Amino acid sequence: MIAEQEKILQTYFGYETFRPGQREVIHQVIHKQPTLAVMPTGGGKSLCYQIPGLSLDGTAIIISPLISLMKDQVDALLALGIPATFINSSLSPEEQQSRLQQMAANQYKFVYVAPERFDSTTFSNVVRRIPISLVAFDEAHCISQWGHDFRPSYRSIVPQLKQFSNIPVFMALTATATEEVIADIQDMLHIANQHVVHTGFERSNLSFHLVKGRDKQAYLRSFLQEHHEESGIIYTATRKQVDSLYEQLANRGLQVAKYHAGLSEQERKEAQSAFIHDEKQIMIATNAFGMGIDKSNVRYVIHYAMPMNIESYYQEAGRAGRDGEPSDCILLFSPQDVQLQKFLIEQSQMDESAKQKEYRKLQAMVNYCHTHSCLTAFILDYFQGEASEGSCGRCSNCLERQETTDMTEEAQMILSCVKRMGEKFGVGMTAKVLRGSKDKKIRDFRLDSLSTYGILSAYTERELTEWIQFMIAEQLLATEEGKFPTLKLNQHSVDVLTGKRKVLMHTAPIPVQGEIDYEESLFTQLRTLRKSMADEHQVPPYVLFSDMTLKELSRYFPTSKAEMLDIKGIGEKKYEQYGEAFLEVIRSWREAHPEVKTKVKISTGAPAAPKPKHTADDRPSHMVTYQMFQSGKSLKDIAAMRALSPQTIENHLFKAAQQGHPLAWEIFFSPTEEAAVLAAYEKVEEPGLKPLRELLPEDYSYTLIKAVLVKHELFN
Ligand code: ADP
């Protein structure tokens, strides 16, 4: 039976093979087994109900609390020639009525509704009467009272729907569910353990980066300068921050939109639409933005401040790279972020036990910002509730592990200080004692009489705070929960104190980007075409083709229908509608670029595993630069990403060259310039950079001269 579904995957959706979990979910649903799919964002959950919906008789009802998502989903189905609609409060009553009538006449294969729709008896009666293929609960974690986004109205329709005798099968789908939430959903919908398809949460195309101790605005400026052509979201913690960042970036001429709950509905709608339609590349927003945004080509998500918990962080950061392309999730952390989140918890209306729970979650988020372990593994462990020694090779911690410091002795001093302080104080006070602070509070508590007072006075309070936070994150120290968590020793602390365990710290992480292996100029042309065709059809650009598909086209340059159908994301239906126009652009691009060789796309059947952008190893710093340079990054780009000066970056490359690594010298000088420098070298008495510079024309920079000397091994 699944062969038929495979055919649908290929002809309608243009994909060769199922993603992990899809086959099982689809198989179970068409065999009428209630199923729960837990798959990461971008994992392909929609196909899990769309393919059974297409192969079974009747109408599929897709319930989702996210009204804003429905239109896009429906547009995407309509673009494939599949009859689908949504009925929700964004439509006029007449329009709702008319769609309901068509639904009653079995005109649709898919109907998307919000849970509240079932409050209408007219609607419920239609559902009861028509043949139904399946009912899918999308964003199913909202059904559970244990979820972080519980919607009571969603939960309350479940018993009602279970009464309907014409629903052959229920399914539930979610990307964020803890074990508790999963059990709750299973219970509600009678889903057997063996019918829970859990593919894990890892999204191998996302690279997590943590940026600490840097001027956030300067970081943003240099990042955005390099990425102004890509779509991205910047989340801030408050509306005020949104406004001020928006102002700053707009003044610098960047294409920015903003979104927060303080804006009028109209303003929000316009901002969202400008972002979705690629008119504004950058969205600056509070966490009010994003629920239900299905834009697949978001290349980065930057958190300008630390969010309140890992659940929110993963969900928000997860809006990057839904199309499966490499994307970056960057968190700009500063210690004040923690104070702000504590303040927000204190100010909230929650009761005391709920607040404690929030503090616990906040602590995990703070730990994320201080761990030196793999960031991806940290997040996955958080959801799966187990500690692993994973190493993704993509996150900033994995990438920058080359410098390791043994700080076992300092850690022992910190731990014994905590012990001597009676395990009654928090991070700040402990750092003060270790530093030997003259703070009045220290004297009041007579902490200055402890033997550990001032024992680490060679370090700043800030450094000591950072170390303690790191030890908490690595679970070498425990914290009592609450607003002012006090430090406690645990078993690991004892192991460190008794010398059974070493404490190693790694150097600060940096973001690194992946290599480009497609023709960018063609990609830009295809994107322009996509935008104009999308405008013509009044749909968001990615409904036509995802960025991933455009990149494939810019990689393999198909020139015939058959070749085009080999491209991921292009099936017969899409080809019929848009294929020719895109082929036309590719053909003329190829005529204009005869020098570019065609690559043959080999259909292997299996999707290529995403390459890690870099692997963690012991590369020295200049080799990190060299490899970034070899993968196509500009010097400016590397300097910005590594937070190093352009001179340092150049010197890194020269060092690599001196060690025998090949370098593209033409970016530094032309043959004429090279000859001029060599001629001058012959002439000067003392061949140093300065005398050479004086002898040569003014526009010959030190870098240029140095490059020539390095190439000819005249520099050491
Ligand atoms: P989710 O709802 O799980 O976040 P989507 O259903 O929106 O994810 O799918 C994300 C992207 O992956 C979409 O662009 C979709 O077309 C694509 N996709 C889904 N299944 C496959 C597949 N089997 N092969 C390739 N791409 C797929």
XYZ file of C-alpha atoms and ligand atoms in Angstrom:
743
model
C 0.000 0.000 0.000
C 2.808 2.389 0.881
C 4.024 2.246 -2.756
C 0.959 4.231 -3.714
C 1.848 6.845 -1.096
C 5.411 6.953 -2.390
C 4.028 7.769 -5.796
C 2.007 10.622 -4.317
C 5.160 11.896 -2.645
C 6.914 11.960 -5.985
C 4.238 13.183 -8.339
C 2.541 15.743 -6.138
C 5.339 16.914 -3.915
C 8.394 16.161 -6.016
C 10.352 14.354 -3.296
C 12.146 11.091 -3.881
C 12.106 9.562 -0.454
C 10.344 9.891 2.867
C 11.969 11.712 5.701
C 12.494 9.797 8.958
C 9.201 8.857 10.547
C 6.973 9.855 7.638
C 6.618 6.369 6.256
C 5.585 4.884 9.620
C 3.100 7.642 10.376
C 1.504 7.461 6.945
C 1.364 3.669 7.063
C -0.350 3.691 10.453
C -2.842 6.373 9.547
C -3.959 4.711 6.337
C -4.442 1.560 8.406
C -6.646 3.563 10.752
C -4.372 3.357 13.750
C -4.528 6.437 15.958
C -1.037 7.915 15.711
C 1.110 10.529 17.378
C 3.970 12.005 15.364
C 6.659 13.828 17.304
C 8.992 15.335 14.762
C 11.186 18.406 14.797
C 10.101 21.586 13.103
C 10.780 21.273 9.429
C 10.692 17.490 9.773
C 7.817 17.252 7.335
C 4.763 16.795 9.522
C 2.348 18.265 6.972
C 2.982 15.440 4.531
C 2.132 12.971 7.289
C -1.517 13.961 7.071
C -1.570 15.286 3.518
C -0.529 12.005 1.927
C -3.077 9.855 3.843
C -5.650 12.580 3.209
C -5.005 12.262 -0.508
C -5.064 8.493 -0.568
C -8.129 7.947 1.634
C -11.710 8.788 0.625
C -13.424 11.768 2.177
C -12.357 15.080 3.639
C -9.456 15.444 6.050
C -10.057 17.892 8.904
C -6.884 19.544 10.120
C -7.269 21.298 13.452
C -4.698 23.854 14.408
C -4.699 26.688 16.909
C -2.609 28.698 14.472
C -4.979 30.570 12.235
C -2.183 32.454 10.526
C -0.680 29.256 9.220
C -3.770 27.972 7.521
C -3.782 30.252 4.526
C -0.237 29.317 3.573
C -0.903 25.611 3.943
C -4.023 25.890 1.830
C -2.248 28.015 -0.785
C 0.468 25.406 -0.996
C -2.098 22.628 -1.557
C -4.007 24.670 -4.119
C -0.741 25.340 -5.937
C -0.465 21.558 -6.324
C -4.002 21.349 -7.652
C -5.442 19.812 -4.490
C -8.877 21.107 -3.383
C -8.398 22.561 0.079
C -9.717 25.401 2.168
C -9.718 26.926 5.611
C -12.641 28.239 7.571
C -11.848 30.703 10.303
C -12.718 34.061 11.773
C -10.467 35.932 9.347
C -13.138 35.375 6.664
C -16.414 37.276 6.261
C -19.536 35.413 7.441
C -20.655 35.040 3.816
C -17.335 33.540 2.802
C -17.447 31.151 5.766
C -20.956 30.144 4.761
C -20.005 29.554 1.177
C -17.003 27.416 2.104
C -19.127 25.447 4.542
C -21.595 24.683 1.775
C -18.861 23.435 -0.495
C -17.536 21.359 2.352
C -21.001 19.854 2.853
C -20.986 18.984 -0.839
C -17.708 17.052 -0.373
C -15.766 19.503 -2.497
C -12.621 19.550 -0.419
C -9.911 17.026 0.348
C -8.609 19.201 3.206
C -10.330 21.632 5.539
C -8.250 23.563 8.080
C -9.989 24.921 11.170
C -9.187 26.240 14.625
C -10.600 24.344 17.652
C -13.167 27.092 18.270
C -14.868 26.233 14.975
C -16.447 23.254 16.717
C -18.378 25.646 18.966
C -20.580 26.185 15.924
C -23.253 23.505 15.708
C -23.706 24.139 12.002
C -20.063 23.324 11.407
C -20.100 20.290 13.699
C -23.185 18.997 11.922
C -21.497 19.205 8.562
C -18.489 17.297 9.908
C -20.816 14.632 11.258
C -22.558 14.179 7.917
C -19.828 14.052 5.312
C -17.340 11.281 4.670
C -14.201 12.021 6.646
C -10.776 10.577 5.856
C -9.040 11.586 9.080
C -8.879 14.215 11.772
C -5.441 15.628 12.545
C -4.555 17.620 15.645
C -1.690 19.812 14.600
C 0.433 21.492 17.289
C -0.953 18.789 19.545
C 1.111 19.875 22.562
C -1.470 22.659 22.970
C -4.001 19.971 23.968
C -1.985 19.085 27.019
C -2.195 20.967 30.235
C 1.440 20.032 30.822
C 2.555 21.772 27.658
C 4.048 25.250 27.692
C 1.310 26.491 25.403
C -1.856 24.886 26.759
C -5.126 25.904 25.070
C -8.135 24.753 27.103
C -10.470 25.164 24.123
C -8.309 22.728 22.178
C -8.523 20.092 24.885
C -12.257 20.476 25.320
C -13.164 19.498 21.738
C -11.495 16.109 21.985
C -14.348 14.332 23.857
C -16.846 15.929 21.494
C -15.041 14.679 18.407
C -14.681 11.207 19.818
C -18.458 10.961 19.796
C -18.623 11.352 16.014
C -19.070 7.968 14.422
C -17.750 8.885 10.985
C -14.153 9.665 11.910
C -12.047 6.665 10.912
C -8.826 7.792 12.518
C -7.332 10.499 14.697
C -3.784 11.663 14.519
C -1.760 14.168 16.487
C 1.395 16.004 15.477
C 3.823 18.129 17.429
C 7.414 19.305 17.447
C 7.738 20.146 21.101
C 6.634 17.605 23.615
C 8.163 16.409 26.834
C 7.478 12.855 28.006
C 4.671 14.179 30.184
C 2.963 15.906 27.272
C 3.333 12.862 25.043
C 1.679 10.653 27.656
C -1.155 13.135 28.060
C -1.833 13.284 24.308
C -1.759 9.487 24.065
C -4.241 9.279 26.865
C -6.627 11.779 25.363
C -6.621 10.233 21.895
C -6.142 6.557 22.873
C -2.850 6.242 21.072
C -0.951 3.049 21.829
C 2.738 3.238 22.702
C 3.741 1.442 19.534
C 1.906 4.059 17.480
C 3.908 6.978 18.782
C 6.429 7.866 16.099
C 9.159 9.891 17.739
C 12.020 10.874 15.453
C 13.822 12.879 18.080
C 14.150 16.598 18.139
C 17.456 17.132 16.471
C 17.517 19.411 13.469
C 20.758 18.673 11.793
C 20.696 21.751 9.567
C 20.674 24.163 12.512
C 23.892 25.424 14.065
C 23.585 26.914 17.508
C 25.897 29.711 18.510
C 26.348 31.435 21.769
C 27.905 34.875 21.805
C 28.944 36.254 25.165
C 30.692 39.318 26.430
C 30.425 41.185 23.172
C 28.855 44.518 22.294
C 25.541 43.214 21.011
C 24.871 46.117 18.719
C 28.285 45.987 17.112
C 27.913 42.248 16.654
C 24.531 42.699 14.997
C 25.816 45.398 12.691
C 28.667 43.310 11.402
C 26.531 40.198 11.150
C 23.776 41.952 9.235
C 26.206 43.641 6.928
C 27.310 40.230 5.789
C 23.856 38.699 5.673
C 21.636 41.488 4.437
C 20.410 39.413 1.540
C 19.108 36.623 3.726
C 15.895 36.389 5.658
C 16.250 36.375 9.406
C 14.453 37.054 12.651
C 15.851 39.004 15.591
C 14.024 38.356 18.842
C 14.293 40.832 21.674
C 12.995 40.555 25.229
C 10.862 43.715 25.300
C 8.823 45.899 22.989
C 11.058 48.832 23.758
C 14.064 46.906 22.528
C 12.201 46.079 19.312
C 11.463 49.742 18.708
C 14.953 50.971 19.361
C 16.684 48.251 17.344
C 14.256 48.794 14.514
C 15.025 52.497 14.510
C 18.776 51.911 14.490
C 18.797 49.324 11.744
C 16.290 51.168 9.565
C 18.479 54.267 9.853
C 21.360 52.247 8.530
C 19.305 51.505 5.456
C 18.527 47.870 6.236
C 15.258 46.332 5.099
C 13.664 45.735 8.473
C 10.150 45.066 9.728
C 8.999 45.037 13.321
C 6.343 43.170 15.246
C 5.100 43.288 18.819
C 1.830 43.285 20.693
C 1.890 47.070 21.139
C 1.366 47.652 17.422
C -2.056 47.826 15.792
C -3.375 44.720 14.115
C -2.993 46.380 10.746
C 0.647 47.267 11.397
C 1.416 43.751 12.527
C -0.292 42.260 9.519
C 1.654 44.460 7.138
C 4.967 43.750 8.829
C 4.352 40.024 8.745
C 3.334 40.067 5.141
C 6.366 42.153 4.092
C 8.609 39.619 5.804
C 6.870 36.565 4.413
C 6.905 37.977 0.900
C 10.639 38.717 1.050
C 10.066 42.450 0.824
C 11.740 43.031 4.180
C 14.553 40.636 4.954
C 14.846 41.223 8.666
C 12.085 40.882 11.232
C 12.682 42.395 14.657
C 10.127 41.115 17.103
C 9.160 40.056 20.570
C 8.076 36.483 21.105
C 4.580 37.602 19.999
C 5.841 36.967 16.492
C 6.243 33.635 14.906
C 3.475 31.365 16.118
C 2.273 29.950 12.885
C 4.863 31.578 10.658
C 5.706 28.944 8.137
C 8.306 30.892 6.170
C 10.707 28.183 5.127
C 13.737 30.245 4.081
C 14.596 31.934 7.366
C 18.399 31.625 7.369
C 19.074 32.825 10.885
C 17.336 33.556 14.150
C 19.164 35.849 16.520
C 18.094 36.220 20.124
C 19.158 39.648 21.199
C 18.617 38.586 24.788
C 18.238 35.268 26.528
C 14.670 33.906 26.417
C 12.880 32.562 29.483
C 13.270 28.846 28.932
C 14.673 26.232 26.618
C 11.225 25.336 25.283
C 10.656 28.872 24.003
C 14.197 29.135 22.786
C 14.072 25.948 20.755
C 10.708 26.838 19.324
C 11.753 30.350 18.338
C 15.210 29.421 17.115
C 13.588 26.530 15.279
C 11.900 28.964 12.923
C 15.200 29.012 11.074
C 15.823 26.548 8.287
C 12.475 24.847 7.882
C 13.517 24.077 4.329
C 16.340 21.900 5.620
C 19.097 24.270 4.466
C 21.944 25.108 6.865
C 20.847 27.952 9.137
C 22.159 29.660 12.237
C 20.602 30.207 15.637
C 22.551 32.773 17.560
C 21.994 33.769 21.150
C 23.591 37.014 22.326
C 23.915 36.609 26.038
C 24.622 39.122 28.748
C 24.233 38.534 32.497
C 21.570 41.273 32.758
C 19.267 39.072 30.677
C 18.875 36.799 33.688
C 17.764 39.674 35.911
C 15.163 40.717 33.379
C 13.693 37.221 33.158
C 13.579 36.944 36.951
C 11.798 40.250 37.098
C 9.247 39.034 34.549
C 8.573 35.889 36.585
C 8.229 37.919 39.797
C 5.809 40.337 38.128
C 3.627 37.606 36.633
C 0.290 36.515 38.030
C 1.442 32.948 38.592
C 1.050 31.292 41.965
C 4.113 30.424 44.015
C 4.525 26.852 42.819
C 4.172 27.871 39.181
C 6.823 30.521 39.759
C 9.173 27.932 41.209
C 8.669 25.849 38.103
C 9.523 28.843 35.935
C 12.661 29.520 37.953
C 13.710 25.944 37.406
C 13.249 26.310 33.678
C 15.074 29.620 33.724
C 18.020 27.991 35.471
C 18.268 25.454 32.659
C 18.327 28.301 30.149
C 21.076 30.032 32.126
C 22.988 26.774 32.167
C 22.735 26.611 28.388
C 24.467 29.980 28.269
C 27.337 28.732 30.407
C 27.924 25.199 29.332
C 31.064 24.303 27.443
C 29.535 21.099 26.172
C 27.829 20.698 22.816
C 24.878 23.110 22.632
C 22.821 20.823 20.447
C 23.327 17.949 22.853
C 22.414 20.193 25.755
C 19.037 21.033 24.195
C 18.288 17.464 23.207
C 19.187 16.213 26.678
C 16.854 18.785 28.135
C 13.904 17.413 26.190
C 14.856 13.795 26.511
C 15.741 14.064 30.167
C 19.023 12.239 29.900
C 22.635 13.277 29.802
C 24.596 12.362 26.716
C 28.128 13.047 25.668
C 26.944 14.154 22.224
C 28.938 16.421 19.974
C 27.214 17.895 16.916
C 30.325 19.384 15.356
C 28.306 22.409 14.246
C 27.568 24.500 17.325
C 29.881 27.207 18.556
C 31.036 25.137 21.502
C 31.978 22.188 19.301
C 33.733 24.404 16.782
C 35.926 26.260 19.191
C 37.316 23.571 21.349
C 40.907 23.999 20.435
C 42.042 25.725 23.589
C 41.389 23.865 26.763
C 42.383 25.065 30.192
C 42.645 22.818 33.183
C 40.977 24.686 36.011
C 40.660 21.859 38.485
C 42.514 23.756 41.186
C 40.389 26.873 40.862
C 37.282 24.703 40.834
C 38.396 23.080 44.092
C 38.862 26.504 45.669
C 35.417 27.583 44.507
C 33.835 24.420 45.890
C 35.515 24.667 49.234
C 34.445 28.286 49.459
C 30.828 27.259 48.837
C 31.175 24.685 51.575
C 32.702 27.145 54.027
C 29.917 29.608 53.286
C 27.557 26.962 54.621
C 25.891 26.382 51.221
C 23.646 29.307 52.064
C 24.595 31.865 49.410
C 24.248 32.411 45.681
C 26.641 32.979 42.792
C 27.181 36.714 43.358
C 28.138 36.480 47.028
C 30.409 33.515 46.430
C 32.267 35.393 43.696
C 32.676 38.348 46.052
C 34.138 36.189 48.806
C 36.568 34.489 46.431
C 37.639 37.846 45.087
C 38.039 39.297 48.582
C 35.467 42.046 48.109
C 35.077 44.814 50.684
C 31.322 44.792 50.160
C 29.371 45.655 53.320
C 27.262 42.524 53.059
C 30.383 40.380 53.204
C 31.382 42.021 56.459
C 27.831 41.825 57.840
C 27.833 38.070 57.372
C 31.447 37.865 58.576
C 32.390 36.109 55.410
C 35.683 37.970 55.341
C 36.908 35.755 58.144
C 36.665 32.583 56.050
C 39.895 30.930 54.968
C 38.716 31.087 51.373
C 38.149 34.837 51.492
C 40.185 36.453 48.698
C 41.653 33.103 47.687
C 41.093 33.903 43.988
C 41.730 37.634 44.191
C 43.815 37.549 41.048
C 40.618 37.284 39.020
C 37.809 39.765 38.487
C 34.418 39.249 40.033
C 33.049 38.865 36.548
C 35.427 36.060 35.679
C 34.658 34.296 38.923
C 30.922 34.610 38.328
C 31.403 33.138 34.887
C 33.356 30.193 36.312
C 30.752 29.446 38.908
C 28.010 29.622 36.277
C 30.034 27.278 34.143
C 30.351 24.834 37.032
C 26.593 24.928 37.570
C 25.990 24.359 33.879
C 28.315 21.369 33.936
C 26.552 20.113 37.056
C 29.680 20.344 39.139
C 27.677 22.464 41.547
C 23.983 22.307 42.342
C 21.583 25.179 42.957
C 18.586 25.431 45.210
C 15.618 26.511 43.099
C 14.046 29.919 43.427
C 14.553 33.558 42.783
C 17.925 33.637 44.540
C 19.291 30.166 44.005
C 21.801 29.164 46.657
C 24.775 27.013 45.774
C 25.054 23.449 47.045
C 27.612 20.732 46.590
C 26.623 17.523 44.818
C 28.331 14.205 44.097
C 30.297 15.693 41.194
C 31.553 18.457 43.493
C 32.852 15.830 45.863
C 34.616 14.065 42.993
C 36.332 17.311 42.035
C 37.293 18.067 45.623
C 38.792 14.647 46.095
C 40.715 14.891 42.835
C 38.735 12.118 41.146
C 37.531 14.426 38.440
C 39.261 17.087 36.368
C 37.603 20.347 35.341
C 38.373 21.570 31.835
C 37.216 24.825 30.285
C 37.183 25.636 26.593
C 37.692 28.994 24.944
C 34.829 31.256 23.902
C 32.851 30.148 20.890
C 32.362 31.873 17.553
C 29.837 31.497 14.761
C 31.035 29.890 11.577
C 29.147 29.626 8.309
C 29.033 26.810 5.841
C 30.415 26.656 2.359
C 28.557 27.734 -0.751
C 28.330 25.124 -3.455
C 25.823 26.669 -5.850
C 25.918 29.533 -8.321
C 24.837 32.575 -6.394
C 24.099 34.769 -9.397
C 21.692 32.191 -10.784
C 20.124 31.756 -7.372
C 19.495 35.510 -7.221
C 17.858 35.471 -10.649
C 15.661 32.531 -9.733
C 14.678 34.250 -6.530
C 13.623 37.343 -8.445
C 11.528 35.239 -10.778
C 9.971 33.398 -7.844
C 9.086 36.676 -6.195
C 7.376 38.091 -9.269
C 5.440 34.886 -9.986
C 4.434 34.638 -6.337
C 3.158 38.201 -6.396
C 1.217 37.417 -9.527
C -0.436 34.435 -7.830
C -0.709 36.294 -4.523
C 1.071 33.652 -2.495
C 4.269 33.803 -0.452
C 7.357 33.015 -2.571
C 8.234 29.800 -0.767
C 4.881 28.295 -1.696
C 6.191 28.086 -5.275
C 9.610 26.661 -4.497
C 11.652 26.565 -1.309
C 15.152 28.069 -1.086
C 16.424 24.522 -1.027
C 14.865 23.843 -4.430
C 16.244 27.083 -5.887
C 19.689 26.182 -4.625
C 19.424 22.744 -6.200
C 18.514 24.433 -9.475
C 21.527 26.736 -9.093
C 23.721 23.741 -8.431
C 22.649 21.396 -11.219
C 21.248 23.798 -13.891
C 18.624 21.436 -15.353
C 17.656 22.389 -18.892
C 14.922 19.893 -19.675
C 11.743 18.763 -18.045
C 13.223 15.381 -17.168
C 16.210 16.973 -15.468
C 13.984 19.396 -13.698
C 11.907 16.566 -12.222
C 15.065 15.187 -10.661
C 15.319 18.256 -8.492
C 14.100 18.003 -4.902
C 10.814 19.833 -4.464
C 9.684 19.674 -8.108
C 7.024 17.168 -9.060
C 4.806 16.962 -12.144
C 2.250 19.381 -10.717
C 4.721 22.075 -9.800
C 6.475 21.638 -13.092
C 3.268 22.134 -15.056
C 2.569 25.379 -13.261
C 5.941 27.005 -12.989
C 8.598 24.781 -14.526
C 8.941 26.383 -17.969
C 9.482 29.914 -16.645
C 12.293 28.706 -14.381
C 13.845 26.598 -17.134
C 13.929 29.684 -19.306
C 15.950 31.622 -16.741
C 18.350 28.715 -16.227
C 18.894 28.308 -19.955
C 19.756 31.934 -20.498
C 21.966 31.970 -17.439
C 23.882 29.036 -18.836
C 24.303 30.726 -22.174
C 25.775 33.707 -20.387
C 28.100 31.481 -18.333
C 29.521 28.871 -20.714
C 32.579 28.510 -18.491
C 30.582 26.911 -15.693
C 30.599 23.142 -15.868
C 27.393 21.185 -15.436
C 27.168 18.892 -12.474
C 25.172 15.764 -12.925
C 22.540 15.197 -10.343
C 22.651 11.585 -9.397
C 19.408 10.291 -7.984
C 20.579 8.014 -5.245
C 17.151 7.531 -3.808
C 18.309 8.453 -0.353
C 18.468 12.070 0.721
C 22.019 13.270 1.224
C 22.888 13.543 4.875
C 23.590 17.169 5.712
C 27.315 17.678 5.937
C 28.577 19.034 9.180
C 29.909 22.481 8.385
C 33.033 21.787 10.341
C 34.022 19.124 12.688
C 35.377 19.671 16.108
C 39.069 19.010 16.188
C 42.243 20.487 17.440
C 42.897 22.942 14.644
C 44.934 25.939 15.619
C 43.257 29.296 15.168
C 44.995 30.214 11.899
C 43.798 26.964 10.360
C 40.211 27.712 11.353
C 40.569 30.987 9.448
C 42.267 29.267 6.537
C 39.528 26.700 6.176
C 36.815 29.319 6.355
C 38.629 31.224 3.651
C 38.979 28.125 1.473
C 35.276 27.466 1.812
C 34.549 30.761 0.123
C 34.180 33.282 2.946
C 35.530 36.764 2.381
C 38.231 38.149 4.669
C 35.757 40.698 6.003
C 33.251 37.996 6.703
C 35.748 35.887 8.592
C 36.970 38.857 10.616
C 33.381 39.687 11.581
C 32.474 36.142 12.456
C 35.601 35.435 14.424
C 35.627 38.835 16.066
C 39.243 39.299 15.041
C 40.859 42.207 13.250
C 41.337 42.011 9.471
C 45.107 42.085 10.053
C 44.942 39.031 12.257
C 42.892 37.239 9.636
C 45.422 38.118 6.930
C 48.258 36.978 9.127
C 46.446 33.699 9.724
C 46.279 33.113 6.007
C 49.923 34.027 5.497
C 50.912 31.659 8.239
C 48.943 28.862 6.591
C 50.645 29.697 3.284
C 54.057 29.619 4.920
C 53.235 26.165 6.180
C 52.625 25.072 2.605
C 48.847 25.427 2.275
C 47.814 26.726 -1.128
C 46.339 30.213 -1.289
C 44.539 32.147 -4.030
C 47.125 34.922 -4.292
C 45.207 36.817 -6.905
C 42.912 38.238 -4.269
C 45.913 40.075 -2.833
C 47.737 41.261 -5.932
C 47.792 41.282 -9.712
C 50.765 39.979 -11.732
C 51.845 43.582 -12.388
C 51.783 44.419 -8.692
C 53.669 41.244 -7.920
C 56.383 42.124 -10.421
C 56.624 45.664 -9.045
C 57.092 44.437 -5.479
C 59.743 41.932 -6.538
C 61.580 44.599 -8.507
C 61.497 46.928 -5.494
C 62.742 44.087 -3.309
C 65.806 43.793 -5.496
C 66.473 47.501 -5.094
C 66.117 48.133 -1.355
C 69.116 47.720 0.837
C 67.259 46.533 3.860
C 64.286 44.539 2.734
C 61.621 45.396 5.309
C 57.970 46.245 4.710
C 58.405 49.929 5.452
C 61.268 50.662 3.028
C 59.450 48.714 0.342
C 56.281 50.655 0.929
C 58.167 53.907 0.535
C 59.617 52.787 -2.751
C 56.321 51.650 -4.266
C 53.273 53.624 -5.463
C 50.974 54.880 -2.738
C 48.156 52.407 -3.324
C 50.421 49.428 -2.573
C 49.251 48.423 0.893
C 51.312 46.634 3.520
C 49.076 43.613 3.046
C 49.769 43.514 -0.675
C 53.507 43.777 -0.184
C 53.535 41.228 2.558
C 51.503 38.822 0.442
C 54.025 38.967 -2.396
C 56.898 38.390 0.013
C 55.170 35.470 1.666
C 54.402 33.882 -1.676
C 58.057 34.089 -2.700
C 59.266 32.969 0.702
C 60.980 36.300 1.263
C 59.204 36.972 4.513
C 59.619 35.303 7.829
P 6.868 20.738 9.902
O 5.396 20.972 9.791
O 7.230 19.430 10.477
O 7.591 21.867 10.574
P 6.758 20.903 7.086
O 5.690 19.923 6.877
O 6.411 22.355 6.932
O 7.480 20.705 8.456
O 7.964 20.531 6.108
C 9.148 21.296 6.062
C 9.732 21.295 4.668
O 10.205 20.015 4.330
C 8.696 21.656 3.611
O 9.304 22.536 2.694
C 8.366 20.327 2.990
O 7.924 20.450 1.673
C 9.690 19.594 3.072
N 9.534 18.119 3.079
C 8.610 17.397 3.726
N 8.779 16.078 3.501
C 9.842 15.957 2.691
C 10.531 14.845 2.091
N 10.145 13.593 2.282
N 11.596 15.108 1.322
C 12.017 16.375 1.128
N 11.409 17.464 1.643
C 10.332 17.257 2.420
